[in-house]
Coordinates of C-alpha atoms in Angstrom, one line a residue:
Chain E
M63 CA 0.1 -0.2 0.2
L64 CA 1.4 3.8 -0.3
S65 CA 0.4 6.9 0.8
T66 CA -0.2 8.9 -1.6
Y67 CA -1.5 7.6 -5.1
D68 CA -2.5 9.4 -8.8
L69 CA -5.7 8.0 -8.3
C70 CA -7.8 7.0 -5.6
I71 CA -12.0 5.3 -7.0
I72 CA -14.3 5.3 -4.7
G73 CA -17.0 3.0 -5.9
A74 CA -16.3 -0.4 -7.4
G75 CA -19.7 -1.0 -10.0
P76 CA -19.5 -1.1 -13.5
A77 CA -18.2 2.7 -13.2
G78 CA -15.7 2.4 -10.9
M79 CA -14.1 -1.0 -12.1
S80 CA -13.9 0.3 -15.6
A81 CA -11.6 3.5 -13.8
A82 CA -9.9 0.7 -12.0
V83 CA -8.8 -1.3 -15.4
Q84 CA -8.3 1.5 -17.8
A85 CA -6.2 3.7 -14.9
Q86 CA -4.4 0.2 -15.2
K87 CA -3.9 0.2 -18.8
L88 CA -2.6 4.0 -18.7
G89 CA 0.0 2.9 -16.1
L90 CA -1.6 5.5 -12.9
S91 CA -1.8 4.1 -9.0
I92 CA -4.6 3.6 -8.6
L93 CA -6.3 2.8 -5.4
L94 CA -10.3 1.6 -5.4
L95 CA -12.6 1.1 -2.3
D96 CA -15.7 0.0 -1.8
R97 CA -18.4 -0.2 1.0
Q98 CA -19.0 -3.9 -0.4
P99 CA -17.6 -6.8 0.1
S100 CA -16.9 -7.2 -2.9
L101 CA -16.9 -6.5 -5.9
G102 CA -19.6 -5.4 -8.6
G103 CA -21.7 -2.8 -7.3
Q104 CA -25.5 -2.5 -6.8
I105 CA -26.0 -3.7 -11.1
F106 CA -23.3 -6.3 -10.4
R107 CA -24.0 -7.7 -6.9
G108 CA -22.3 -10.6 -6.0
I109 CA -20.8 -11.4 -9.3
E110 CA -17.8 -13.1 -8.5
Q111 CA -20.1 -15.9 -7.1
T112 CA -19.5 -17.9 -9.7
E113 CA -22.7 -19.9 -10.0
V114 CA -24.5 -19.5 -13.4
R115 CA -27.4 -17.8 -12.5
P116 CA -30.4 -17.1 -14.2
L117 CA -30.1 -13.1 -14.4
G118 CA -30.0 -12.5 -18.1
K119 CA -27.5 -11.4 -20.7
E120 CA -27.0 -8.3 -19.3
Y121 CA -26.1 -9.2 -15.3
A122 CA -23.8 -12.3 -16.3
Q123 CA -21.6 -9.4 -19.4
G124 CA -20.5 -7.6 -15.5
Q125 CA -18.0 -11.5 -15.1
Q126 CA -15.8 -10.0 -17.2
L127 CA -15.5 -6.9 -16.2
A128 CA -14.3 -8.3 -12.7
Q129 CA -12.2 -10.7 -13.8
A130 CA -10.1 -7.7 -15.4
V131 CA -11.0 -5.6 -12.1
R132 CA -9.5 -8.9 -10.2
A133 CA -6.1 -9.5 -13.4
G134 CA -4.7 -6.0 -12.1
I135 CA -5.8 -6.6 -8.1
A136 CA -3.5 -9.7 -9.4
A137 CA -0.9 -7.6 -10.8
K138 CA -0.2 -5.6 -7.8
G139 CA -1.7 -2.8 -11.3
I140 CA -5.0 -2.0 -8.2
D141 CA -5.2 -1.5 -4.5
Y142 CA -8.4 -2.8 -2.8
L143 CA -9.4 -2.4 -0.3
P144 CA -13.2 -3.7 0.3
Q145 CA -15.7 -3.3 2.9
S146 CA -13.8 -0.4 3.9
T147 CA -16.2 2.7 4.1
V148 CA -14.6 5.9 3.0
W149 CA -16.1 9.2 5.5
G150 CA -14.0 11.8 4.6
L151 CA -13.1 13.7 1.8
Q152 CA -10.7 17.0 2.1
L153 CA -8.6 19.1 0.0
G154 CA -5.4 21.1 1.0
Q155 CA -1.9 21.1 1.9
P156 CA 0.5 20.1 0.5
R157 CA 0.4 21.0 -3.1
Q158 CA -3.7 20.4 -3.6
L159 CA -4.0 16.7 -2.7
G160 CA -7.1 14.7 -2.1
H161 CA -7.1 13.1 1.5
I162 CA -8.6 10.4 1.3
Y163 CA -10.2 9.2 5.4
V164 CA -10.5 5.6 4.7
S165 CA -11.9 3.2 7.5
W166 CA -11.2 0.1 7.3
Q167 CA -11.2 -3.0 9.5
G168 CA -11.9 -1.1 12.6
Q169 CA -9.3 1.3 12.1
S170 CA -9.1 4.8 10.0
Q171 CA -6.1 6.0 8.1
L172 CA -6.1 9.1 5.6
F173 CA -4.6 8.3 2.1
F174 CA -3.8 11.2 -1.0
A175 CA -4.0 11.1 -4.0
K176 CA -4.3 13.7 -6.8
Q177 CA -7.2 13.2 -8.8
I178 CA -10.3 11.7 -7.0
I179 CA -13.0 9.5 -9.3
L180 CA -16.6 9.5 -6.9
A181 CA -17.9 6.3 -8.4
T182 CA -20.9 5.5 -5.5
G183 CA -23.7 5.2 -7.5
A184 CA -27.1 5.8 -6.4
Y185 CA -29.7 4.3 -4.2
E186 CA -33.6 4.1 -5.0
R187 CA -36.0 7.0 -3.9
P188 CA -37.4 6.5 0.0
V189 CA -41.0 5.9 -0.6
P190 CA -42.2 6.8 3.2
I191 CA -45.6 5.8 2.9
P192 CA -47.7 4.6 6.3
G193 CA -45.9 2.1 7.6
S194 CA -43.2 1.7 5.5
T195 CA -40.8 1.7 8.5
I196 CA -42.7 -2.3 9.2
P197 CA -40.5 -5.5 8.6
G198 CA -40.9 -7.3 5.7
V199 CA -41.7 -4.3 3.6
M200 CA -38.3 -3.4 1.5
G201 CA -36.4 -1.4 -1.4
V202 CA -37.7 -3.9 -5.3
G203 CA -33.6 -3.4 -4.8
A204 CA -32.9 -4.6 -2.0
C205 CA -34.8 -7.9 -3.3
D206 CA -33.1 -7.6 -5.9
G207 CA -29.4 -7.1 -4.4
L208 CA -30.1 -9.9 -1.7
L209 CA -31.6 -11.9 -4.4
K210 CA -27.9 -11.0 -7.3
S211 CA -25.3 -11.8 -3.5
A212 CA -26.8 -14.3 -2.0
G213 CA -29.7 -16.4 -4.4
L214 CA -32.6 -14.8 -1.6
K215 CA -36.0 -14.5 -3.0
P216 CA -39.0 -14.1 -1.5
Q217 CA -40.5 -16.2 0.9
G218 CA -44.2 -16.3 0.8
S219 CA -47.0 -13.8 -1.6
V220 CA -45.0 -10.4 -2.5
I221 CA -47.4 -7.1 -3.8
V222 CA -44.7 -5.0 -5.7
Y223 CA -46.1 -1.1 -5.3
G224 CA -44.3 1.7 -6.9
N225 CA -42.9 3.0 -10.5
G226 CA -39.7 2.9 -13.0
P227 CA -38.2 0.6 -14.6
L228 CA -36.1 -1.1 -11.6
L229 CA -39.3 -2.7 -10.6
I230 CA -40.4 -4.1 -13.8
Q231 CA -36.8 -6.1 -13.3
S232 CA -37.5 -7.0 -10.2
L233 CA -40.8 -8.0 -11.1
Q234 CA -39.5 -10.5 -13.7
H235 CA -36.7 -11.3 -12.1
L236 CA -39.3 -12.2 -9.1
L237 CA -42.0 -14.5 -11.5
S238 CA -38.8 -16.6 -13.4
L239 CA -38.5 -17.3 -9.5
Q240 CA -42.6 -18.8 -9.3
V241 CA -41.7 -15.9 -6.9
Q242 CA -46.7 -15.6 -5.5
V243 CA -47.1 -12.0 -6.3
K244 CA -50.5 -10.9 -4.7
A245 CA -51.0 -7.8 -7.0
V246 CA -48.9 -4.9 -8.8
V247 CA -49.2 -1.0 -7.7
F248 CA -48.3 1.2 -10.7
T249 CA -48.0 4.9 -9.1
G250 CA -46.8 6.0 -12.1
S251 CA -49.3 7.8 -15.0
L252 CA -49.8 6.2 -17.7
F253 CA -50.7 9.9 -19.1
N254 CA -46.1 9.7 -19.4
L255 CA -46.2 7.1 -21.7
I256 CA -47.9 9.3 -24.1
K257 CA -45.8 12.1 -23.2
A258 CA -43.3 10.6 -24.3
I259 CA -43.9 9.5 -27.5
P260 CA -41.0 12.6 -29.3
Y261 CA -38.7 10.4 -27.2
T262 CA -40.0 6.8 -28.7
P263 CA -37.0 6.8 -32.0
A264 CA -34.1 6.7 -28.9
M265 CA -35.5 3.1 -29.0
L266 CA -34.1 2.5 -32.5
L267 CA -31.0 3.5 -31.1
R268 CA -30.4 0.8 -28.7
P269 CA -33.2 -1.8 -30.7
Q270 CA -31.6 -4.8 -28.6
Y271 CA -31.8 -3.6 -25.2
F272 CA -35.1 -2.4 -25.7
A273 CA -36.5 -4.9 -26.9
A274 CA -36.1 -6.8 -24.3
K275 CA -37.1 -4.2 -21.9
S276 CA -40.5 -3.6 -24.0
L277 CA -40.7 -8.1 -23.0
M278 CA -40.3 -8.4 -20.3
T279 CA -43.2 -5.5 -20.0
L280 CA -46.2 -7.5 -22.1
Q281 CA -44.1 -11.0 -20.0
V282 CA -45.2 -9.4 -16.1
L283 CA -48.5 -8.7 -18.0
C284 CA -49.2 -11.8 -19.7
K285 CA -49.2 -13.4 -16.0
G286 CA -52.2 -12.2 -15.4
I287 CA -50.9 -10.5 -12.3
P288 CA -53.7 -8.3 -10.7
V289 CA -52.7 -4.4 -11.2
Y290 CA -53.8 -1.3 -9.5
L291 CA -52.8 1.6 -10.9
Q292 CA -52.3 5.1 -9.5
P293 CA -53.7 4.6 -5.4
Q294 CA -55.0 8.1 -4.3
Q295 CA -53.9 7.0 -0.7
A296 CA -51.9 4.0 0.8
K297 CA -50.9 3.2 3.8
I298 CA -49.3 -0.5 5.1
I299 CA -50.6 -2.3 8.4
A300 CA -49.3 -5.0 10.3
Q301 CA -51.5 -8.2 11.6
T302 CA -50.0 -11.2 13.0
N303 CA -48.5 -13.4 10.4
S304 CA -48.4 -10.8 7.2
L305 CA -49.1 -6.9 6.2
T306 CA -52.0 -5.5 4.8
L307 CA -51.7 -2.8 1.9
Q308 CA -54.3 -0.8 2.3
L309 CA -55.3 1.2 -1.0
Q310 CA -58.1 4.5 -1.8
T311 CA -58.6 4.1 -4.9
K312 CA -61.2 5.3 -7.1
S313 CA -63.7 2.9 -6.8
G314 CA -62.7 2.8 -2.6
E315 CA -61.4 1.1 -0.4
K316 CA -58.9 -1.7 -1.2
N317 CA -57.1 -4.1 1.6
L318 CA -54.4 -6.2 -0.2
N319 CA -52.4 -9.0 1.9
A320 CA -48.7 -10.1 1.8
D321 CA -45.8 -12.1 2.9
H322 CA -43.9 -9.0 1.7
I323 CA -44.0 -6.0 0.7
F324 CA -41.9 -4.3 -2.1
L325 CA -42.1 -0.7 -3.0
H326 CA -39.7 2.1 -5.4
E327 CA -40.1 4.9 -6.7
G328 CA -36.9 5.1 -9.3
V329 CA -33.1 5.7 -7.7
I330 CA -31.0 8.7 -7.0
P331 CA -27.5 9.5 -7.2
D332 CA -25.3 9.4 -4.3
T333 CA -24.9 12.7 -3.9
Q334 CA -22.8 13.3 -0.1
A335 CA -19.3 12.8 -0.8
T336 CA -20.3 15.6 -3.8
R337 CA -21.9 18.2 -1.5
L338 CA -19.7 17.7 0.7
L339 CA -17.1 18.9 -1.0
Q340 CA -19.7 21.5 -2.2
C341 CA -19.3 21.2 -5.9
E342 CA -22.6 22.1 -7.7
H343 CA -25.2 20.6 -8.0
E344 CA -28.5 20.6 -10.8
W345 CA -32.1 19.6 -9.9
Q346 CA -33.3 17.4 -12.7
P347 CA -36.9 18.5 -13.0
T348 CA -38.5 15.3 -14.4
A349 CA -36.7 12.2 -12.5
R350 CA -36.9 15.0 -9.4
Y351 CA -33.5 15.0 -7.3
W352 CA -30.0 17.2 -8.0
Q353 CA -27.1 16.3 -8.9
V354 CA -23.8 17.0 -9.5
K355 CA -23.0 19.1 -12.9
T356 CA -19.5 18.1 -14.6
N357 CA -18.2 18.3 -17.7
S358 CA -18.5 15.5 -20.7
F359 CA -15.7 14.0 -18.8
G360 CA -17.0 13.9 -15.6
Q361 CA -15.2 17.3 -13.8
T362 CA -16.6 18.9 -11.7
N363 CA -16.4 22.6 -10.4
I364 CA -12.9 21.7 -7.9
P365 CA -10.1 20.6 -10.2
G366 CA -9.1 16.8 -9.2
I367 CA -12.5 16.0 -8.0
L368 CA -14.6 13.8 -11.1
V369 CA -17.6 11.9 -10.4
A370 CA -18.6 9.0 -12.6
G371 CA -21.6 6.9 -13.2
D372 CA -25.1 7.0 -12.1
A373 CA -23.4 9.3 -8.7
A374 CA -23.3 11.9 -11.7
G375 CA -27.0 11.3 -12.8
I376 CA -28.8 8.0 -12.9
L377 CA -28.4 5.9 -17.4
G378 CA -27.4 3.4 -15.7
G379 CA -24.4 0.3 -16.0
E380 CA -23.8 0.2 -19.6
A381 CA -23.2 3.8 -19.2
A382 CA -21.5 3.8 -16.1
K383 CA -18.6 1.5 -17.5
L384 CA -18.1 4.0 -20.6
R385 CA -17.9 6.8 -18.1
G386 CA -15.6 6.0 -16.0
H387 CA -13.4 5.3 -18.5
L388 CA -14.1 8.9 -19.3
A389 CA -13.2 10.6 -16.0
V390 CA -9.9 8.3 -16.2
L391 CA -8.9 9.2 -19.2
W392 CA -9.8 13.0 -18.2
A393 CA -7.4 12.6 -14.6
A394 CA -5.1 11.1 -17.4
W395 CA -4.9 13.9 -19.4
K396 CA -4.2 15.9 -16.3
L397 CA -1.9 13.5 -14.5
N398 CA 0.1 14.4 -18.0
K399 CA 0.1 10.6 -19.3
I400 CA -1.2 11.7 -22.2
N401 CA -1.6 15.2 -24.2
S402 CA -5.2 16.3 -25.3
K403 CA -4.6 14.7 -28.7
N404 CA -4.6 11.9 -27.3
L405 CA -7.8 13.4 -24.8
E406 CA -9.8 13.9 -28.3
A407 CA -9.4 10.6 -30.1
Q408 CA -9.8 8.8 -26.9
S409 CA -12.5 9.8 -26.0
L410 CA -15.1 10.3 -29.5
S411 CA -16.2 7.0 -29.4
L412 CA -17.3 6.4 -25.7
K413 CA -19.0 10.5 -26.2
S414 CA -20.6 9.1 -29.0
K415 CA -21.5 5.9 -28.1
L416 CA -23.1 7.9 -24.5
L417 CA -25.2 10.3 -26.5
T418 CA -27.2 6.9 -27.2
C419 CA -27.2 6.3 -23.1
K420 CA -28.5 9.3 -22.8
A421 CA -31.3 9.3 -25.6
G422 CA -32.8 5.7 -23.7
Q423 CA -33.0 7.4 -20.4
H424 CA -34.8 10.6 -21.4
L425 CA -36.8 8.0 -22.4
L426 CA -37.7 6.0 -19.5
D427 CA -37.6 9.6 -17.7
K428 CA -40.2 10.7 -19.3
V429 CA -42.0 6.9 -19.6
F430 CA -41.6 6.8 -15.1
A431 CA -41.4 10.6 -14.3
P432 CA -42.4 10.2 -10.2
Q433 CA -45.4 12.0 -9.9
I434 CA -45.6 13.8 -7.0
K435 CA -48.6 12.6 -5.9
A436 CA -46.7 9.2 -5.3
I437 CA -43.9 11.0 -2.7
L438 CA -45.0 13.6 -1.4
P439 CA -45.4 11.6 1.9
P440 CA -48.8 11.9 4.6
D441 CA -49.3 13.9 7.2
A442 CA -48.9 9.9 8.9
S443 CA -45.9 9.2 7.2
L444 CA -42.0 8.9 8.6
V445 CA -40.2 10.4 6.8
C446 CA -37.1 10.1 9.0
R447 CA -36.5 6.4 10.2
C448 CA -34.2 7.4 12.6
E449 CA -35.3 10.5 14.2
E450 CA -38.9 9.1 13.5
I451 CA -39.7 12.4 11.8
T452 CA -43.3 12.7 10.5
A453 CA -44.7 14.6 8.0
G454 CA -47.4 16.0 10.0
Q455 CA -44.2 17.3 12.4
L456 CA -42.0 18.7 9.8
R457 CA -45.0 20.1 8.3
Q458 CA -46.5 21.7 11.5
Q459 CA -42.5 23.7 11.3
I460 CA -42.8 25.2 8.1
Q461 CA -45.4 26.5 8.9
S462 CA -43.8 28.4 11.5
G463 CA -41.8 29.7 9.1
C464 CA -39.7 27.5 8.3
Q465 CA -38.4 27.7 5.2
S466 CA -35.5 24.9 4.6
S467 CA -33.8 22.1 4.4
D468 CA -31.3 23.4 7.4
G469 CA -34.3 24.9 9.1
L470 CA -36.3 21.6 9.4
K471 CA -33.4 19.7 10.7
A472 CA -32.0 22.1 13.4
Q473 CA -35.8 22.5 14.7
T474 CA -36.3 18.8 13.9
R475 CA -33.6 16.4 14.5
A476 CA -34.7 15.5 10.4
G477 CA -31.7 14.0 9.3
M478 CA -30.3 14.3 12.2
G479 CA -29.2 10.2 13.0
P480 CA -27.4 7.3 11.2
C481 CA -28.1 7.7 8.3
Q482 CA -26.9 11.3 7.3
G483 CA -30.5 12.2 5.2
R484 CA -30.0 9.5 2.8
M485 CA -33.5 8.4 3.3
C486 CA -35.2 11.6 4.7
S487 CA -33.3 14.6 2.7
L488 CA -35.4 13.9 -1.0
P489 CA -38.5 13.7 1.2
V490 CA -38.6 16.7 3.3
L491 CA -37.5 19.0 -0.1
E492 CA -40.1 16.9 -1.2
I493 CA -43.2 18.5 1.7
L494 CA -41.3 21.9 1.8
S495 CA -41.5 22.3 -2.1
A496 CA -45.3 21.4 -2.4
A497 CA -45.9 23.5 1.1
L498 CA -44.3 26.8 0.1
G499 CA -45.1 26.2 -3.3
I500 CA -42.1 27.1 -4.6
E501 CA -39.8 23.7 -6.7
P502 CA -37.5 22.1 -5.0
D503 CA -34.4 24.2 -7.8
Q504 CA -34.9 27.3 -5.4
L505 CA -34.2 25.1 -2.9
N506 CA -31.3 23.2 -0.9
L507 CA -30.6 20.1 0.1
P508 CA -29.2 20.1 3.9
K509 CA -25.1 20.8 3.8
I510 CA -22.6 17.6 4.9
Q511 CA -20.1 17.0 6.7
M512 CA -17.6 14.8 7.6
P513 CA -18.2 11.8 8.7
L514 CA -20.2 10.4 6.4
F515 CA -20.9 7.6 7.4
P516 CA -20.8 7.5 11.4
L517 CA -17.8 5.8 12.2
P518 CA -16.7 5.2 16.5
A519 CA -14.9 7.6 18.1
H520 CA -11.7 5.7 19.1
E521 CA -11.1 5.1 14.9
L522 CA -11.0 9.2 15.2
I523 CA -8.7 9.5 18.1
D524 CA -6.5 7.0 16.5
L525 CA -6.1 8.4 13.3
P526 CA -2.7 7.8 12.9
A527 CA -0.5 11.5 11.4
A528 CA -0.2 10.7 7.8
D529 CA 2.0 12.6 5.5
P530 CA 2.4 12.3 1.4
L531 CA 4.7 11.1 -0.5
Chain A
M149 CA -38.4 -14.4 4.7
F150 CA -36.6 -15.6 2.6
S151 CA -35.3 -19.1 1.3
P152 CA -32.6 -20.0 -1.5
A153 CA -33.9 -19.1 -4.9
F154 CA -31.5 -21.6 -6.6
N155 CA -31.5 -25.3 -6.2
A156 CA -27.3 -24.6 -6.5
S157 CA -26.2 -27.3 -3.4
Q158 CA -23.9 -26.1 -1.5
P159 CA -20.4 -28.2 0.2
E160 CA -21.4 -28.4 3.4
S161 CA -17.5 -27.6 3.8
A162 CA -18.5 -24.0 2.1
L163 CA -20.9 -23.2 4.6
V164 CA -20.3 -21.5 8.0
E165 CA -22.0 -21.7 11.1
I166 CA -23.3 -18.7 12.9
F167 CA -25.7 -18.6 16.0
F168 CA -28.0 -16.3 15.7
E169 CA -30.2 -15.2 19.0
G170 CA -28.4 -18.8 20.4
E171 CA -29.5 -20.7 17.6
S172 CA -26.6 -22.0 14.8
L173 CA -27.6 -21.6 11.6
R174 CA -25.8 -22.6 8.5
V175 CA -25.4 -20.6 5.9
P176 CA -23.1 -20.0 2.5
A177 CA -19.8 -17.7 3.4
H178 CA -20.6 -15.0 0.8
F179 CA -23.6 -13.9 3.1
T180 CA -23.9 -10.7 4.3
V181 CA -25.1 -11.3 8.3
A182 CA -28.5 -9.3 6.8
A183 CA -28.5 -12.4 4.4
A184 CA -28.4 -15.1 6.7
V185 CA -30.8 -13.4 9.7
L186 CA -34.4 -12.1 6.4
T187 CA -33.2 -16.9 5.7
K188 CA -35.0 -16.3 9.4
T189 CA -37.1 -13.5 10.1
H190 CA -37.4 -10.3 9.0
V191 CA -36.7 -8.1 12.6
C192 CA -32.8 -7.0 13.3
R193 CA -34.2 -4.6 16.0
C194 CA -36.4 -1.7 17.9
S195 CA -35.9 1.4 16.4
A196 CA -34.9 4.0 18.8
I197 CA -37.3 6.3 19.3
S198 CA -40.5 5.1 19.2
E199 CA -39.1 1.5 19.8
S200 CA -40.6 -0.3 17.4
L201 CA -40.1 -2.7 15.4
R202 CA -37.2 -3.1 12.2
G203 CA -36.1 -5.1 10.4
P204 CA -33.6 -3.8 6.9
W205 CA -34.9 -1.9 4.0
C206 CA -32.1 -0.6 1.5
L207 CA -29.5 -3.9 1.6
M208 CA -26.7 -1.9 0.9
G209 CA -25.4 0.2 3.7
I210 CA -27.5 3.2 3.0
C211 CA -30.4 3.0 6.1
Y212 CA -28.4 1.3 9.1
D213 CA -32.3 0.3 9.5
C214 CA -30.1 -3.3 9.7
L215 CA -28.7 -2.5 13.0
M216 CA -27.5 -5.5 14.7
E217 CA -25.5 -6.7 17.9
I218 CA -22.2 -9.2 16.6
N219 CA -19.4 -11.2 18.7
N220 CA -21.1 -9.1 21.6
E221 CA -20.8 -4.8 19.8
P222 CA -23.3 -3.6 19.0
N223 CA -24.7 -0.9 16.5
Q224 CA -23.0 -3.1 13.4
Q225 CA -24.5 -2.8 9.7
T226 CA -25.8 -6.1 9.0
C227 CA -25.9 -5.9 5.6
L228 CA -22.1 -4.9 4.7
R229 CA -20.1 -7.5 7.7
L230 CA -20.1 -11.3 6.0
V231 CA -20.7 -13.7 8.2
E232 CA -17.9 -15.6 9.4
P233 CA -17.4 -19.0 11.7
G234 CA -18.7 -18.6 15.0
M235 CA -20.0 -15.5 14.5
T236 CA -23.0 -14.4 17.2
I237 CA -25.8 -12.1 16.6
K238 CA -28.5 -10.6 18.5
R239 CA -31.4 -8.6 17.7
Q240 CA -30.8 -4.8 18.8
A241 CA -32.7 -4.2 22.2
I242 CA -35.6 -5.2 21.7
P243 CA -38.6 -5.9 24.0
S244 CA -40.2 -8.5 25.8
V245 CA -43.1 -8.6 23.5
T246 CA -45.8 -10.2 25.3
K247 CA -45.8 -6.7 27.0
A248 CA -49.1 -5.7 26.6
S249 CA -48.1 -2.0 23.9
S250 CA -49.7 1.0 22.4
D251 CA -47.7 0.3 19.6
P252 CA -49.2 -1.8 17.2
A253 CA -45.7 -3.3 15.2
S254 CA -44.7 -4.9 18.8
S255 CA -47.7 -7.6 18.1
L256 CA -46.8 -8.0 14.9
R257 CA -45.7 -11.6 13.5
P258 CA -45.5 -14.4 15.4
S259 CA -41.4 -15.1 14.8
L260 CA -41.2 -11.7 17.0
E261 CA -42.6 -13.6 20.3
T262 CA -39.1 -13.9 21.1
P263 CA -38.2 -12.7 24.6
C264 CA -35.2 -10.3 24.9
L265 CA -32.1 -11.6 25.2
T266 CA -29.6 -8.6 25.4
Q267 CA -28.6 -8.0 29.5
D268 CA -29.1 -5.0 30.1
C269 CA -32.6 -4.9 28.7
E270 CA -34.1 -7.3 31.9
D271 CA -34.7 -4.9 34.1
K272 CA -36.2 -1.2 32.0
P273 CA -38.2 -1.1 29.5
C274 CA -36.9 -1.3 26.3

């Protein structure tokens, strides 16, 4: 292990893995950090647990990438720390090196890097309907992740609730494993299908991808599972042996029972690290999330800080690989490993491929646009799961004059628990925006401070003094 | 609860023995603690404020709802920790659910009728 690296990559999903492989080819010294026990991130979760699984061609492609990273690690070209948590990032003296504070195996240490690629990915948008904290209620992505990483499927019956491409993919996985899906509740808008028509030519750019997705949707529809559209209200109630999803629909109240309820409203970029570094961000009005502003290579407005993959806006796994590669080219150019001619030449084909991914994502964003009604929690919802603050409590504070996320945090403690606002900051923003009648781009997410993840105090006390070499 | 999705049988040597609330569990070595626990129950802890029951939510290290006690150390993110031979895993501050509570969630499921095994909450309501 070194103390100073040319490049530190945070996150070993498709973007991080692709970046590591490409950086090794360019002869950079690389530190690859990841919180998971094995390579793959979320899309390729569990990709190294060799048994071939019926998770589709797209998933299997991750195997090649993981093997290439492993080869790099074996050749000592990549220093990889699995199960390591980056809890601090700073730019500082000497020589404007990136300071990376990492907790690994019960100890914290400080690494330095000339360039940092944040490939921290995305996570599921929290769906705080009343009762969503009851055990047995989980994210759709969590259920899919469990299938990928441990080969586990839900036992008993299942209700899938929400909106988004991942919801359909996960449904297909569940059906192919003969899981009893009792009902599907779709909170998106069918009207969006019409609004998305102008974007459909994008399907021609990635015909295989969209053919597979459409087929998937048809397969799900053909199974004859009851589908409920756009409930006015939803609520989960715990029964002795099962869960009840109570829906208020136009035709009255409907009670659905199942052993598991999986919720999903799309995925959102992890902006915790870029907000800590005070990079510039922008609001995405259709997909409804904040994302970091970057140039076409992933360079943020702060020199030395690059973002690749879904952490810089949701574009999917295929695009993440391209974005990892592009970020490395920029970093290598900054480190004088390639000249500007090479930078242009090598990035050209990557950028054009990325454009097709973007066109496809525009279409998906339109079709699966989250509906305000579905993501705006009713008063009874627990919005901050850690500090247990309801939407009603937040609205009360707003009525008494609180007009910012940071203000609500100070007044109610929403966002001060161990997850540090990852689960509540977006719903809080939506509540605030709806209550004040202004768009979220006029509001800010709460400020982020170190540590990015809770850590034992002794790790801070024992933090060894380190000198960059 | 969750059960194996594929028929790939694991050789006995590839399994790791862990102890969940004193009960022996044999699971594949690539399982996280949360995955192992989810084959038995959804409930992993009591929430800190209202003491209502919680289970893993995101399984990717974001939500901190899967915190449990591992080898007597509380507040461990079980979705990020791999199982290790001999590991002892306990639910965190589960109240003795038999006590009548106004919280509807505490009468959730039969699997929750396990009495509290955390020593330090025997004498005080937790």
